[in-house]
XYZ file of C-alpha atoms in Angstrom:
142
model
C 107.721 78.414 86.921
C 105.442 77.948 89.804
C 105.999 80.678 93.039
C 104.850 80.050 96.202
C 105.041 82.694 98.555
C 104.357 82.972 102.292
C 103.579 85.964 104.126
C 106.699 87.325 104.526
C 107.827 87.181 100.842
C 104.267 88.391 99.854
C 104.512 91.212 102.202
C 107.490 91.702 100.029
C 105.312 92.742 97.219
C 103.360 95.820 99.229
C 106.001 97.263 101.631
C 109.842 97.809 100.215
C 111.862 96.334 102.683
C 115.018 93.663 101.892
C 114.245 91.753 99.168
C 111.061 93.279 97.585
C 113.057 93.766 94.128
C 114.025 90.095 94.184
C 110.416 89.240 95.237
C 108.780 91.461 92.438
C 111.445 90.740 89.805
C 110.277 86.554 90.260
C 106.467 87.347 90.403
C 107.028 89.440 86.893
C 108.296 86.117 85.148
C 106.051 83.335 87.181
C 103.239 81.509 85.349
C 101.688 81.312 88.627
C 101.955 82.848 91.839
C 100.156 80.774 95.063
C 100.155 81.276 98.592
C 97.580 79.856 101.478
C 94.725 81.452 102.524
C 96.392 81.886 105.724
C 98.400 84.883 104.149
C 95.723 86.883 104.089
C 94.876 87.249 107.887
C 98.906 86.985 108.495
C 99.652 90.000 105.936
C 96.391 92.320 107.369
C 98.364 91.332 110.905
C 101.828 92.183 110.054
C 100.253 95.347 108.281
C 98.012 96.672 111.623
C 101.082 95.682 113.386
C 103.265 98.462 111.140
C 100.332 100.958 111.510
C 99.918 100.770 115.507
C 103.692 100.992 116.013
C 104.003 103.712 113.135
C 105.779 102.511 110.533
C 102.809 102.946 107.894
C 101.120 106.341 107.966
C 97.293 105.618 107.622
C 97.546 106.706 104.652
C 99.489 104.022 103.090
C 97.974 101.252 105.169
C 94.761 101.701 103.312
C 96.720 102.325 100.071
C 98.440 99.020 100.923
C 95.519 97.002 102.081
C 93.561 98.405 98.845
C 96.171 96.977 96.927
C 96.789 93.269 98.558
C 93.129 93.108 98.245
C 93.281 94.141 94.316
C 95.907 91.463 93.222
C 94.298 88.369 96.194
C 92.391 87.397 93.506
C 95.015 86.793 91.134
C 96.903 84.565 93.622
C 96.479 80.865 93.427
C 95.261 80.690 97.127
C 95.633 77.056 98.484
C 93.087 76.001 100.909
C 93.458 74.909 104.746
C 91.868 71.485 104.771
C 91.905 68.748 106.833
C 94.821 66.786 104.570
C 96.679 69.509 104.427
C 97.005 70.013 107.910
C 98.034 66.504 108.666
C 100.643 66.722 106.367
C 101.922 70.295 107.824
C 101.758 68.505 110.940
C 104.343 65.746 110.170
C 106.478 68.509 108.658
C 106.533 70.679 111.738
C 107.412 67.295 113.858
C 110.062 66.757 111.134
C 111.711 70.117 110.282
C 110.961 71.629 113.708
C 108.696 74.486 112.227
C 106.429 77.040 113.929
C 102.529 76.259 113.002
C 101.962 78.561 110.234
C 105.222 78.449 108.798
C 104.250 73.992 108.203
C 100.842 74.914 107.066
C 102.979 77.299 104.242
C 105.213 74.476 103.299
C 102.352 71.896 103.248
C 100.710 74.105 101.153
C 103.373 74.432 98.660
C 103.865 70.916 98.733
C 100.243 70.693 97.633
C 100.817 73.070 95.128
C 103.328 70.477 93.590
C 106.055 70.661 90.628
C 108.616 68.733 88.913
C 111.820 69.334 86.370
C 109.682 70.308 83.696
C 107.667 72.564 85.771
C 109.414 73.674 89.286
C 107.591 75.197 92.175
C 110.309 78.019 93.777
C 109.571 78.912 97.469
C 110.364 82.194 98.718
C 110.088 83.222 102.047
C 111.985 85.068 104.390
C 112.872 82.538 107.326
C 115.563 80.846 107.523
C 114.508 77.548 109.468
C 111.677 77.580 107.003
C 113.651 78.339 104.006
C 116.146 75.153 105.084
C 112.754 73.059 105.364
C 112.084 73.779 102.029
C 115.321 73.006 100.332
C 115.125 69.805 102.255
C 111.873 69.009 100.754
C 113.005 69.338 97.579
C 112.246 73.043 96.424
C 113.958 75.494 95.141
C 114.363 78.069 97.482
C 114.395 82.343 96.741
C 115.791 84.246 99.224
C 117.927 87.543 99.015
């Protein structure tokens, strides 16, 4: 099985919060786990975000960016390019999605799948989550 995450499942992964078990428990048994580049920038965000407003000591900020940056190489990271955003583009006209939340699903579209070999999406929004089932994927949320 094929995972594609977006930031806020693969935040999922470094902070416990609702569904990080679930999250975890599906990376454990994927034979691949991808996500865009545009993760990165969005987790470091989210993550300075949680620091400033003091819901990660210091401390565990650089224990959690240390360990995002350990396991981004092991990622399948999809790249931004200029196909890809044409397609996310017709997606967010078509499912009403925010920018970054098309350029995930675009991205997982480019990742591909089929029967034999599904790609699961997991992600924590709902309007992006109902894109996704609507484009055909099988969807992981809590």
């Amino acid at each position: 099985m094929k995972l594609y995450l977006d930031t806020s499942a693969l935040l999922k992964l470094y902070v416990d919060e609702e569904g990080s078990a679930r999250v975890r428990a599906r990376v454990a048994v994927a034979d691949l786990v991808a996500t865009s580049l545009i993760a990165y920038v969005e987790a470091r965000a989210a993550l300075a975000r949680r620091r400033h407003a003091g819901d990660l000591s210091p401390a565990d900020h650089r224990r959690v960016v240390r360990d995002l940056d350990d396991d981004w190489e092991r990622y399948v990271r999809l790249e931004v390019t200029e196909r890809l955003v044409h397609d996310a583009a017709g997606l967010a006209d078509r499912h009403r999605l925010r920018a970054y939340d098309a350029l995930h699903l675009a991205s997982a579209r480019a990742l591909g799948g089929d029967r034999a070999d599904p790609t699961v999406f997991a992600s924590w929004d709902d309007a992006l989550d109902a894109a996704a089932a609507r484009e055909g994927f099988r969807v992981l949320r809590g």
